[in-house]
Amino acid sequence: MSKTVTRFAPSPTGHLHIGGARTALFAWLLARRNDGRFVLRIEDTDRQRSTQEYTDAILESMKWLGMDWDGELVYQSERFDLYNGYIDQLLDEGKAYWCDCTPEQVDAMREKAMKEKRKPKYDGSCREKNIGPGENRVVRFKAPLEGRTSFTDMIKGPISVENAEMDDMILRRSDGSPTYNLAVVVDDHTMEVTEVLRGDDHVNNTPRQIQLYKALGWDVPRFGHVPMILGPDKKKLSKRHGALSVMEYQKMGYLPEAVVNYLVRLGWSHGDQEIFSREELVKLFNTESLGNSPSVFDTKKLDWVNSEYIKAKTPADLVSGMRSFLPEDVEAEDAYLEKMIPLLQPRATTFKEMADMADFFLVSAEVLEYDEKAVAKVFKPEALEILKELTARIEADAEFSHDSLEAICKGFLEEKELKFKAIGQPVRLALCGRTQSPGGLYDLMLVLGKDETLARLKRAAALV
Ligand code: GLU
């Protein structure tokens, strides 16, 4: 059996959106699963709409998601000679012909067919005319008139189309440029692609492409057409519901591994397992378990998956991701971030949330901002006494450990016959500037360190 070769063939007319990224992931996984090759082709034949900027953005997204490709990147714009060579071959073999029908004439043919309740199509006027090249002439494929073109889609199952339904498609436009169907067939064949996985907006092109494979005497690859991703309203995915470029998810603070995991599960399943490492995905992926109905994008689920990844990482693994969301003037050392991350992990959904939650850790006692409402409510005169007393006891604590801090606070509460709340609120407010923050009191103090803890308790006492 020949080696599996899959491909991703984006048109650089926009950013890589999550739908395209998911299709690419399926193709990437299929190749990696079978120890095959995954090739990447930039379909930039539309010179008007294709830009290098979009190509770069697509490559950046592929890299961010960890989809490496094999061999050189292929640009369709550099392969016109190759395409034209095969078009000439088809002409020589009588499997293609020149056509001088004007677009207006072809429109009229289509309208006529529609009036007669037939499928609108080019009527084959020039099939047997034997005209040669000339200005404003296109090359058309001499498609079979009888029989059927059938294939078994890896996702949709058997598909069969009457050949009579398909017209003689254009292979070379009047400006000399090859059309999509011709270029894709030549590329997929010459790049030795064995499995074509792509969006199901292309499913109608496949029978035409199969006819071309046959005309060129080439093996037909297997095809799989991936259903769309819909928004929660079951309509086409809109920006509001997640139809964003992949890099927007990086900007929102998602982990690439989590985005990969989420996207693969959107249309593929393995029992009811939700979280998969990259290695597991590569080991388990199969096209048989790709679903044939559209998936619905669910931001809450993505958030959940992302938070699971955050929880599962070591603090050291999360430092640089979190740092990229901190204000530029923050000078915290890695070790300090590593210390606070365990407090953030159980609560944060994204890197951005981690950074936002940690803001109070990253300023010094003198400039920590206090929530005025909370100050008015919590910092009553009794609280002042408590803060002063605790400050003195912590200052005298040489150990400054979880155990010693707990002993100090518990001892204090017992002595004064107070409930934990009596110190919980004022101390948290003193340390964090607000009454809601991640982490237990002792953990907060340990992250801040003794000097900073004391400085904050003293500043708070002065505020009362
Ligand atoms: N370039 C096409 C697109 O971006 C994909 C073509 C294909 O996969 O065959 O929609």
Short mmCIF file of C-alpha atoms and ligand atoms in Angstrom, two decimals:
data_model
loop_
_atom_site.label_atom_id
_atom_site.label_comp_id
_atom_site.label_asym_id
_atom_site.label_seq_id
_atom_site.Cartn_x
_atom_site.Cartn_y
_atom_site.Cartn_z
CA MET A 1 0.00 0.00 0.00
CA SER A 2 1.28 3.45 -0.80
CA LYS A 3 2.20 5.83 1.95
CA THR A 4 -0.59 8.09 3.17
CA VAL A 5 -0.21 11.64 1.90
CA THR A 6 -2.73 14.27 2.97
CA ARG A 7 -2.77 17.93 2.23
CA PHE A 8 -4.19 21.26 3.23
CA ALA A 9 -4.78 23.73 0.43
CA PRO A 10 -5.86 27.12 1.75
CA SER A 11 -6.49 30.11 -0.49
CA PRO A 12 -4.64 33.11 0.93
CA THR A 13 -7.60 35.41 0.51
CA GLY A 14 -8.19 35.71 4.24
CA HIS A 15 -7.00 34.50 7.63
CA LEU A 16 -7.15 30.88 8.72
CA HIS A 17 -10.48 30.55 10.47
CA ILE A 18 -11.35 27.81 12.86
CA GLY A 19 -13.32 25.87 10.23
CA GLY A 20 -10.29 25.68 7.96
CA ALA A 21 -8.03 24.96 10.91
CA ARG A 22 -10.20 22.01 11.87
CA THR A 23 -10.11 20.61 8.33
CA ALA A 24 -6.33 21.03 8.32
CA LEU A 25 -6.09 19.26 11.67
CA PHE A 26 -8.03 16.28 10.43
CA ALA A 27 -5.73 16.01 7.42
CA TRP A 28 -2.64 16.52 9.58
CA LEU A 29 -3.77 13.86 12.05
CA LEU A 30 -4.58 11.37 9.33
CA ALA A 31 -1.06 11.75 7.93
CA ARG A 32 0.63 11.55 11.31
CA ARG A 33 -1.56 8.62 12.36
CA ASN A 34 -0.36 6.63 9.37
CA ASP A 35 3.25 7.77 9.46
CA GLY A 36 2.53 9.51 6.22
CA ARG A 37 3.19 12.94 4.83
CA PHE A 38 1.20 16.13 5.26
CA VAL A 39 1.74 18.67 2.51
CA LEU A 40 0.72 22.27 2.35
CA ARG A 41 -0.26 24.10 -0.79
CA ILE A 42 -1.11 27.74 -1.12
CA GLU A 43 -3.89 28.13 -3.68
CA ASP A 44 -3.04 31.63 -4.79
CA THR A 45 -4.26 31.55 -8.37
CA ASP A 46 -6.67 34.39 -7.66
CA ARG A 47 -4.00 37.07 -7.97
CA GLN A 48 -6.44 39.82 -7.15
CA ARG A 49 -7.51 38.52 -3.78
CA SER A 50 -4.46 36.53 -2.66
CA THR A 51 -1.83 38.29 -0.58
CA GLN A 52 1.50 37.36 0.96
CA GLU A 53 0.22 38.82 4.21
CA TYR A 54 -2.57 36.24 4.35
CA THR A 55 -0.16 33.46 3.40
CA ASP A 56 2.09 34.49 6.28
CA ALA A 57 -0.88 34.68 8.63
CA ILE A 58 -2.02 31.18 7.63
CA LEU A 59 1.46 29.77 8.16
CA GLU A 60 1.66 31.49 11.54
CA SER A 61 -1.64 29.88 12.55
CA MET A 62 -0.49 26.45 11.36
CA LYS A 63 2.66 26.82 13.43
CA TRP A 64 0.80 28.05 16.48
CA LEU A 65 -1.42 24.99 16.39
CA GLY A 66 1.61 22.76 15.91
CA MET A 67 0.68 21.48 12.46
CA ASP A 68 4.03 20.91 10.82
CA TRP A 69 4.11 20.10 7.14
CA ASP A 70 6.44 17.98 5.10
CA GLY A 71 8.55 19.19 2.24
CA GLU A 72 8.48 22.52 0.50
CA LEU A 73 5.48 24.75 0.59
CA VAL A 74 3.82 24.65 -2.83
CA TYR A 75 2.44 27.81 -4.42
CA GLN A 76 -0.02 27.30 -7.23
CA SER A 77 1.00 30.61 -8.76
CA GLU A 78 4.40 29.07 -9.52
CA ARG A 79 2.97 26.05 -11.33
CA PHE A 80 1.12 27.49 -14.31
CA ASP A 81 3.49 25.79 -16.76
CA LEU A 82 2.78 22.45 -15.16
CA TYR A 83 -0.98 22.96 -15.38
CA ASN A 84 -0.79 24.21 -18.94
CA GLY A 85 1.29 21.18 -19.90
CA TYR A 86 -1.50 18.86 -18.80
CA ILE A 87 -4.16 21.00 -20.46
CA ASP A 88 -2.17 20.73 -23.71
CA GLN A 89 -1.92 16.98 -23.21
CA LEU A 90 -5.71 16.73 -22.85
CA LEU A 91 -6.10 18.86 -25.99
CA ASP A 92 -3.68 16.64 -27.91
CA GLU A 93 -5.54 13.54 -26.83
CA GLY A 94 -8.89 14.97 -27.86
CA LYS A 95 -10.06 15.06 -24.25
CA ALA A 96 -10.35 18.82 -24.22
CA TYR A 97 -11.25 21.40 -26.86
CA TRP A 98 -11.14 25.09 -27.63
CA CYS A 99 -14.35 27.01 -27.23
CA ASP A 100 -15.10 30.50 -28.53
CA CYS A 101 -18.54 30.93 -27.01
CA THR A 102 -18.83 34.30 -25.33
CA PRO A 103 -19.92 34.53 -21.70
CA GLU A 104 -23.18 36.03 -22.97
CA GLN A 105 -23.77 33.03 -25.20
CA VAL A 106 -23.10 30.64 -22.31
CA ASP A 107 -25.49 32.61 -20.09
CA ALA A 108 -28.13 32.32 -22.78
CA MET A 109 -27.59 28.54 -22.95
CA ARG A 110 -28.08 28.31 -19.22
CA GLU A 111 -31.23 30.39 -19.31
CA LYS A 112 -32.63 28.34 -22.12
CA ALA A 113 -31.97 25.13 -20.22
CA MET A 114 -33.66 26.53 -17.13
CA LYS A 115 -36.72 27.53 -19.14
CA GLU A 116 -36.89 24.00 -20.48
CA LYS A 117 -36.62 22.70 -16.92
CA ARG A 118 -33.19 21.22 -17.58
CA LYS A 119 -30.09 21.72 -15.48
CA PRO A 120 -28.44 24.99 -16.52
CA LYS A 121 -25.22 24.15 -18.29
CA TYR A 122 -22.96 24.86 -21.20
CA ASP A 123 -24.48 23.01 -24.16
CA GLY A 124 -21.31 21.67 -25.75
CA SER A 125 -21.61 23.77 -28.91
CA CYS A 126 -17.86 23.74 -29.56
CA ARG A 127 -17.23 20.08 -28.66
CA GLU A 128 -16.85 18.97 -32.22
CA LYS A 129 -15.96 22.29 -33.86
CA ASN A 130 -12.26 21.58 -33.79
CA ILE A 131 -11.29 25.21 -33.54
CA GLY A 132 -7.80 26.02 -32.37
CA PRO A 133 -6.46 28.65 -30.00
CA GLY A 134 -7.39 32.25 -30.43
CA GLU A 135 -8.21 35.42 -28.59
CA ASN A 136 -10.94 35.13 -25.95
CA ARG A 137 -11.04 31.36 -26.33
CA VAL A 138 -11.13 28.99 -23.41
CA VAL A 139 -10.24 25.31 -23.19
CA ARG A 140 -13.02 23.04 -22.05
CA PHE A 141 -12.96 19.48 -20.81
CA LYS A 142 -14.69 16.99 -23.05
CA ALA A 143 -16.63 15.37 -20.24
CA PRO A 144 -18.21 11.94 -20.63
CA LEU A 145 -21.84 12.25 -21.70
CA GLU A 146 -23.05 8.93 -20.41
CA GLY A 147 -22.66 6.82 -17.32
CA ARG A 148 -22.14 7.94 -13.76
CA THR A 149 -19.25 9.15 -11.67
CA SER A 150 -19.25 7.57 -8.24
CA PHE A 151 -17.05 7.55 -5.20
CA THR A 152 -17.26 6.58 -1.57
CA ASP A 153 -16.72 9.60 0.58
CA MET A 154 -14.79 8.83 3.77
CA ILE A 155 -17.35 10.83 5.73
CA LYS A 156 -20.51 11.03 3.64
CA GLY A 157 -20.50 7.51 2.23
CA PRO A 158 -21.35 6.64 -1.38
CA ILE A 159 -21.96 9.55 -3.76
CA SER A 160 -22.92 9.12 -7.40
CA VAL A 161 -23.69 11.68 -10.08
CA GLU A 162 -25.06 11.23 -13.62
CA ASN A 163 -22.38 12.37 -16.03
CA ALA A 164 -25.08 14.00 -18.13
CA GLU A 165 -25.64 16.42 -15.25
CA MET A 166 -22.15 17.88 -15.54
CA ASP A 167 -21.17 20.23 -18.32
CA ASP A 168 -17.85 20.63 -20.06
CA MET A 169 -16.02 22.66 -17.47
CA ILE A 170 -13.44 25.25 -18.41
CA LEU A 171 -9.87 24.12 -17.81
CA ARG A 172 -8.05 27.19 -19.11
CA ARG A 173 -9.56 30.64 -19.01
CA SER A 174 -9.30 33.07 -21.91
CA ASP A 175 -6.46 34.86 -20.08
CA GLY A 176 -4.47 31.61 -20.11
CA SER A 177 -4.89 30.82 -16.42
CA PRO A 178 -5.93 27.34 -15.32
CA THR A 179 -9.11 26.82 -13.34
CA TYR A 180 -9.39 25.51 -9.80
CA ASN A 181 -10.55 21.99 -10.67
CA LEU A 182 -7.73 21.40 -13.15
CA ALA A 183 -5.04 22.85 -10.88
CA VAL A 184 -6.20 20.89 -7.84
CA VAL A 185 -6.20 17.59 -9.71
CA VAL A 186 -2.74 18.20 -11.16
CA ASP A 187 -1.45 19.25 -7.75
CA ASP A 188 -2.99 16.46 -5.75
CA HIS A 189 -1.68 13.93 -8.25
CA THR A 190 1.82 15.35 -8.57
CA MET A 191 2.06 15.85 -4.82
CA GLU A 192 1.10 12.17 -4.48
CA VAL A 193 -1.89 12.91 -2.29
CA THR A 194 -3.73 9.73 -1.34
CA GLU A 195 -6.46 11.19 0.86
CA VAL A 196 -8.18 14.49 0.16
CA LEU A 197 -9.92 15.84 3.24
CA ARG A 198 -11.61 19.19 2.69
CA GLY A 199 -14.67 21.22 3.52
CA ASP A 200 -17.94 19.92 2.14
CA ASP A 201 -18.43 23.12 0.18
CA HIS A 202 -16.20 21.30 -2.33
CA VAL A 203 -18.21 18.10 -2.57
CA ASN A 204 -19.78 19.11 -5.89
CA ASN A 205 -16.35 19.58 -7.42
CA THR A 206 -15.27 16.05 -6.64
CA PRO A 207 -17.09 14.17 -9.45
CA ARG A 208 -15.63 16.66 -11.93
CA GLN A 209 -12.19 16.17 -10.48
CA ILE A 210 -12.60 12.39 -10.65
CA GLN A 211 -13.43 12.70 -14.35
CA LEU A 212 -10.21 14.62 -14.82
CA TYR A 213 -8.15 12.01 -12.95
CA LYS A 214 -9.59 9.37 -15.26
CA ALA A 215 -8.99 11.42 -18.38
CA LEU A 216 -5.38 11.91 -17.35
CA GLY A 217 -5.01 8.22 -16.57
CA TRP A 218 -4.25 8.77 -12.90
CA ASP A 219 -5.29 6.92 -9.75
CA VAL A 220 -8.14 8.63 -7.96
CA PRO A 221 -7.40 9.48 -4.31
CA ARG A 222 -9.91 8.90 -1.53
CA PHE A 223 -12.06 11.88 -0.66
CA GLY A 224 -13.60 12.99 2.60
CA HIS A 225 -15.76 16.09 2.92
CA VAL A 226 -15.95 17.59 6.35
CA PRO A 227 -19.29 19.16 7.34
CA MET A 228 -19.49 22.79 8.33
CA ILE A 229 -19.24 24.27 11.77
CA LEU A 230 -22.44 26.09 12.71
CA GLY A 231 -23.12 28.77 15.30
CA PRO A 232 -25.25 28.03 18.37
CA ASP A 233 -28.22 29.33 16.38
CA LYS A 234 -27.59 26.49 13.87
CA LYS A 235 -26.82 29.07 11.22
CA LYS A 236 -23.57 29.72 9.47
CA LEU A 237 -20.93 30.49 12.05
CA SER A 238 -20.72 34.23 12.58
CA LYS A 239 -17.96 36.33 14.11
CA ARG A 240 -19.97 36.73 17.27
CA HIS A 241 -20.13 32.98 17.70
CA GLY A 242 -16.54 32.08 17.08
CA ALA A 243 -15.93 32.47 13.34
CA LEU A 244 -12.69 34.19 14.14
CA SER A 245 -9.26 33.70 12.79
CA VAL A 246 -7.18 31.19 14.70
CA MET A 247 -4.81 33.88 15.93
CA GLU A 248 -7.69 35.70 17.60
CA TYR A 249 -7.87 32.75 19.97
CA GLN A 250 -4.24 33.26 20.84
CA LYS A 251 -5.00 36.92 21.51
CA MET A 252 -7.85 35.90 23.82
CA GLY A 253 -5.45 33.75 25.84
CA TYR A 254 -6.30 30.23 24.73
CA LEU A 255 -3.64 27.54 24.70
CA PRO A 256 -2.94 26.10 21.26
CA GLU A 257 -3.16 22.54 22.59
CA ALA A 258 -6.61 23.29 23.97
CA VAL A 259 -7.79 24.81 20.71
CA VAL A 260 -6.52 21.72 18.87
CA ASN A 261 -8.27 19.42 21.33
CA TYR A 262 -11.50 21.39 21.09
CA LEU A 263 -11.48 21.58 17.29
CA VAL A 264 -10.73 17.89 16.80
CA ARG A 265 -13.58 16.94 19.12
CA LEU A 266 -15.83 19.15 17.03
CA GLY A 267 -16.70 16.46 14.52
CA TRP A 268 -14.58 13.57 15.72
CA SER A 269 -15.06 11.38 18.76
CA HIS A 270 -13.52 8.50 20.63
CA GLY A 271 -16.07 7.14 23.07
CA ASP A 272 -16.93 9.96 25.43
CA GLN A 273 -13.38 11.05 26.08
CA GLU A 274 -12.98 14.83 25.93
CA ILE A 275 -9.37 15.60 26.74
CA PHE A 276 -6.68 14.15 24.49
CA SER A 277 -2.97 14.79 24.42
CA ARG A 278 -1.47 15.41 21.01
CA GLU A 279 0.11 11.94 21.14
CA GLU A 280 -3.26 10.37 21.91
CA LEU A 281 -4.89 12.20 19.04
CA VAL A 282 -2.20 11.00 16.67
CA LYS A 283 -2.63 7.46 17.94
CA LEU A 284 -6.41 7.36 17.93
CA PHE A 285 -7.49 9.53 15.01
CA ASN A 286 -9.43 7.79 12.29
CA THR A 287 -11.72 9.01 9.55
CA GLU A 288 -14.37 6.40 10.44
CA SER A 289 -15.23 8.36 13.57
CA LEU A 290 -15.67 11.66 11.78
CA GLY A 291 -19.29 12.72 12.06
CA ASN A 292 -21.40 13.52 9.04
CA SER A 293 -23.58 16.19 10.59
CA PRO A 294 -22.57 19.80 11.09
CA SER A 295 -21.03 20.55 14.47
CA VAL A 296 -22.08 23.46 16.61
CA PHE A 297 -19.44 25.82 17.92
CA ASP A 298 -19.67 26.20 21.67
CA THR A 299 -17.50 28.82 23.35
CA LYS A 300 -18.36 27.48 26.81
CA LYS A 301 -17.00 24.09 25.89
CA LEU A 302 -13.83 25.65 24.48
CA ASP A 303 -13.48 27.57 27.76
CA TRP A 304 -13.90 24.37 29.70
CA VAL A 305 -11.30 22.54 27.62
CA ASN A 306 -8.90 25.46 27.99
CA SER A 307 -9.33 25.57 31.75
CA GLU A 308 -8.67 21.83 31.92
CA TYR A 309 -5.40 22.38 30.07
CA ILE A 310 -4.47 25.22 32.39
CA LYS A 311 -5.11 23.02 35.41
CA ALA A 312 -3.08 20.15 34.01
CA LYS A 313 0.05 22.18 33.23
CA THR A 314 2.91 22.82 35.60
CA PRO A 315 3.30 26.44 36.71
CA ALA A 316 6.61 26.60 34.85
CA ASP A 317 4.80 25.63 31.64
CA LEU A 318 2.38 28.53 32.03
CA VAL A 319 4.80 31.33 32.87
CA SER A 320 5.53 32.61 29.40
CA GLY A 321 1.93 32.32 28.22
CA MET A 322 0.71 34.28 31.20
CA ARG A 323 3.48 36.84 30.86
CA SER A 324 2.41 37.70 27.34
CA PHE A 325 -0.83 39.06 28.81
CA LEU A 326 0.78 41.17 31.53
CA PRO A 327 1.18 44.91 31.04
CA GLU A 328 4.54 45.63 29.48
CA ASP A 329 5.89 47.54 32.47
CA VAL A 330 5.50 44.57 34.82
CA GLU A 331 8.95 43.40 35.80
CA ALA A 332 8.04 40.31 37.80
CA GLU A 333 10.54 37.48 37.69
CA ASP A 334 9.60 34.04 36.40
CA ALA A 335 10.02 32.56 39.86
CA TYR A 336 7.50 35.00 41.29
CA LEU A 337 4.95 34.21 38.57
CA GLU A 338 5.53 30.51 39.13
CA LYS A 339 4.70 30.97 42.78
CA MET A 340 1.35 32.67 42.13
CA ILE A 341 0.23 30.44 39.24
CA PRO A 342 -1.05 27.54 41.42
CA LEU A 343 -3.49 30.03 42.95
CA LEU A 344 -4.74 31.07 39.51
CA GLN A 345 -4.90 27.64 37.85
CA PRO A 346 -8.12 26.38 39.48
CA ARG A 347 -9.99 29.55 38.55
CA ALA A 348 -8.71 30.94 35.29
CA THR A 349 -10.15 30.03 31.91
CA THR A 350 -7.48 31.69 29.79
CA PHE A 351 -3.99 33.17 30.05
CA LYS A 352 -5.66 36.54 29.91
CA GLU A 353 -7.77 35.74 32.95
CA MET A 354 -4.69 34.51 34.77
CA ALA A 355 -2.98 37.81 34.06
CA ASP A 356 -6.02 39.86 35.04
CA MET A 357 -6.54 37.92 38.28
CA ALA A 358 -2.92 38.41 39.26
CA ASP A 359 -2.86 42.20 38.91
CA PHE A 360 -2.68 42.83 42.66
CA PHE A 361 0.38 40.58 42.97
CA LEU A 362 2.24 42.69 40.48
CA VAL A 363 2.24 46.09 42.12
CA SER A 364 3.96 47.15 45.30
CA ALA A 365 2.20 47.90 48.58
CA GLU A 366 2.48 51.67 48.11
CA VAL A 367 0.56 51.72 44.86
CA LEU A 368 -1.89 48.85 45.39
CA GLU A 369 -5.34 50.17 44.62
CA TYR A 370 -8.04 49.55 47.19
CA ASP A 371 -11.66 49.03 46.31
CA GLU A 372 -13.26 52.03 48.01
CA LYS A 373 -16.62 50.39 48.67
CA ALA A 374 -14.98 47.38 50.24
CA VAL A 375 -12.74 49.64 52.33
CA ALA A 376 -15.77 51.53 53.67
CA LYS A 377 -17.55 48.28 54.46
CA VAL A 378 -14.76 46.13 55.84
CA PHE A 379 -12.19 48.43 57.39
CA LYS A 380 -14.11 49.32 60.54
CA PRO A 381 -12.26 50.28 63.77
CA GLU A 382 -12.46 46.64 65.02
CA ALA A 383 -10.71 45.61 61.84
CA LEU A 384 -7.92 48.08 62.56
CA GLU A 385 -7.22 46.39 65.88
CA ILE A 386 -7.22 42.98 64.22
CA LEU A 387 -4.89 44.07 61.44
CA LYS A 388 -2.45 45.72 63.85
CA GLU A 389 -2.38 42.74 66.16
CA LEU A 390 -1.89 40.24 63.33
CA THR A 391 0.78 42.39 61.76
CA ALA A 392 2.76 42.35 64.97
CA ARG A 393 2.45 38.59 65.34
CA ILE A 394 3.42 37.90 61.73
CA GLU A 395 6.35 40.29 62.00
CA ALA A 396 7.62 38.26 64.94
CA ASP A 397 7.21 34.97 63.06
CA ALA A 398 10.64 33.93 61.87
CA GLU A 399 9.31 30.83 60.13
CA PHE A 400 6.71 32.47 57.87
CA SER A 401 5.32 29.19 56.58
CA HIS A 402 1.83 27.93 55.85
CA ASP A 403 1.84 26.14 59.21
CA SER A 404 3.17 29.04 61.22
CA LEU A 405 0.76 31.50 59.63
CA GLU A 406 -2.13 29.17 60.27
CA ALA A 407 -1.05 28.76 63.90
CA ILE A 408 -0.85 32.54 64.33
CA CYS A 409 -4.27 33.20 62.86
CA LYS A 410 -6.01 30.32 64.59
CA GLY A 411 -4.40 31.19 67.91
CA PHE A 412 -5.50 34.78 67.50
CA LEU A 413 -9.10 33.79 66.71
CA GLU A 414 -9.29 31.44 69.68
CA GLU A 415 -7.89 34.02 72.03
CA LYS A 416 -10.37 36.66 70.90
CA GLU A 417 -13.22 34.19 70.42
CA LEU A 418 -13.71 35.31 66.86
CA LYS A 419 -14.85 33.52 63.71
CA PHE A 420 -12.48 33.22 60.72
CA LYS A 421 -14.52 35.81 58.85
CA ALA A 422 -13.33 38.46 61.28
CA ILE A 423 -9.82 38.23 59.89
CA GLY A 424 -10.64 36.73 56.48
CA GLN A 425 -12.22 39.82 54.98
CA PRO A 426 -9.94 42.57 56.30
CA VAL A 427 -6.76 40.61 55.68
CA ARG A 428 -7.78 39.64 52.14
CA LEU A 429 -8.74 43.24 51.42
CA ALA A 430 -5.46 44.42 52.91
CA LEU A 431 -3.42 42.02 50.79
CA CYS A 432 -5.31 42.22 47.52
CA GLY A 433 -7.14 45.56 47.54
CA ARG A 434 -10.43 43.72 47.10
CA THR A 435 -12.49 41.09 48.85
CA GLN A 436 -12.50 38.58 45.99
CA SER A 437 -9.22 37.04 44.95
CA PRO A 438 -7.79 33.64 44.18
CA GLY A 439 -6.06 31.65 46.87
CA GLY A 440 -6.33 31.13 50.60
CA LEU A 441 -4.98 33.79 52.97
CA TYR A 442 -1.82 31.91 53.91
CA ASP A 443 -1.08 31.09 50.28
CA LEU A 444 -1.51 34.72 49.35
CA MET A 445 0.92 35.76 52.06
CA LEU A 446 3.43 33.12 51.00
CA VAL A 447 3.33 34.28 47.40
CA LEU A 448 3.76 37.92 48.43
CA GLY A 449 6.53 37.09 50.86
CA LYS A 450 6.94 38.39 54.38
CA ASP A 451 8.07 41.95 53.63
CA GLU A 452 5.35 42.65 51.12
CA THR A 453 2.69 41.02 53.33
CA LEU A 454 3.67 43.24 56.22
CA ALA A 455 3.86 46.32 54.04
CA ARG A 456 0.32 45.70 52.76
CA LEU A 457 -1.09 45.00 56.24
CA LYS A 458 0.47 48.21 57.51
CA ARG A 459 -0.74 50.29 54.61
CA ALA A 460 -4.26 48.91 55.12
CA ALA A 461 -4.18 49.70 58.80
CA ALA A 462 -3.26 53.25 57.89
CA LEU A 463 -6.29 53.45 55.59
CA VAL A 464 -8.76 52.58 58.31
N1 GLU B 1 -8.38 26.32 -1.85
C1 GLU B 1 -9.64 25.74 -1.49
C2 GLU B 1 -10.25 26.51 -0.35
O1 GLU B 1 -9.54 27.22 0.34
C3 GLU B 1 -9.50 24.30 -1.04
C4 GLU B 1 -9.47 23.39 -2.20
C5 GLU B 1 -9.36 21.96 -1.83
O2 GLU B 1 -9.15 21.62 -0.66
O3 GLU B 1 -9.46 21.16 -2.75
O4 GLU B 1 -11.42 26.42 -0.16
#
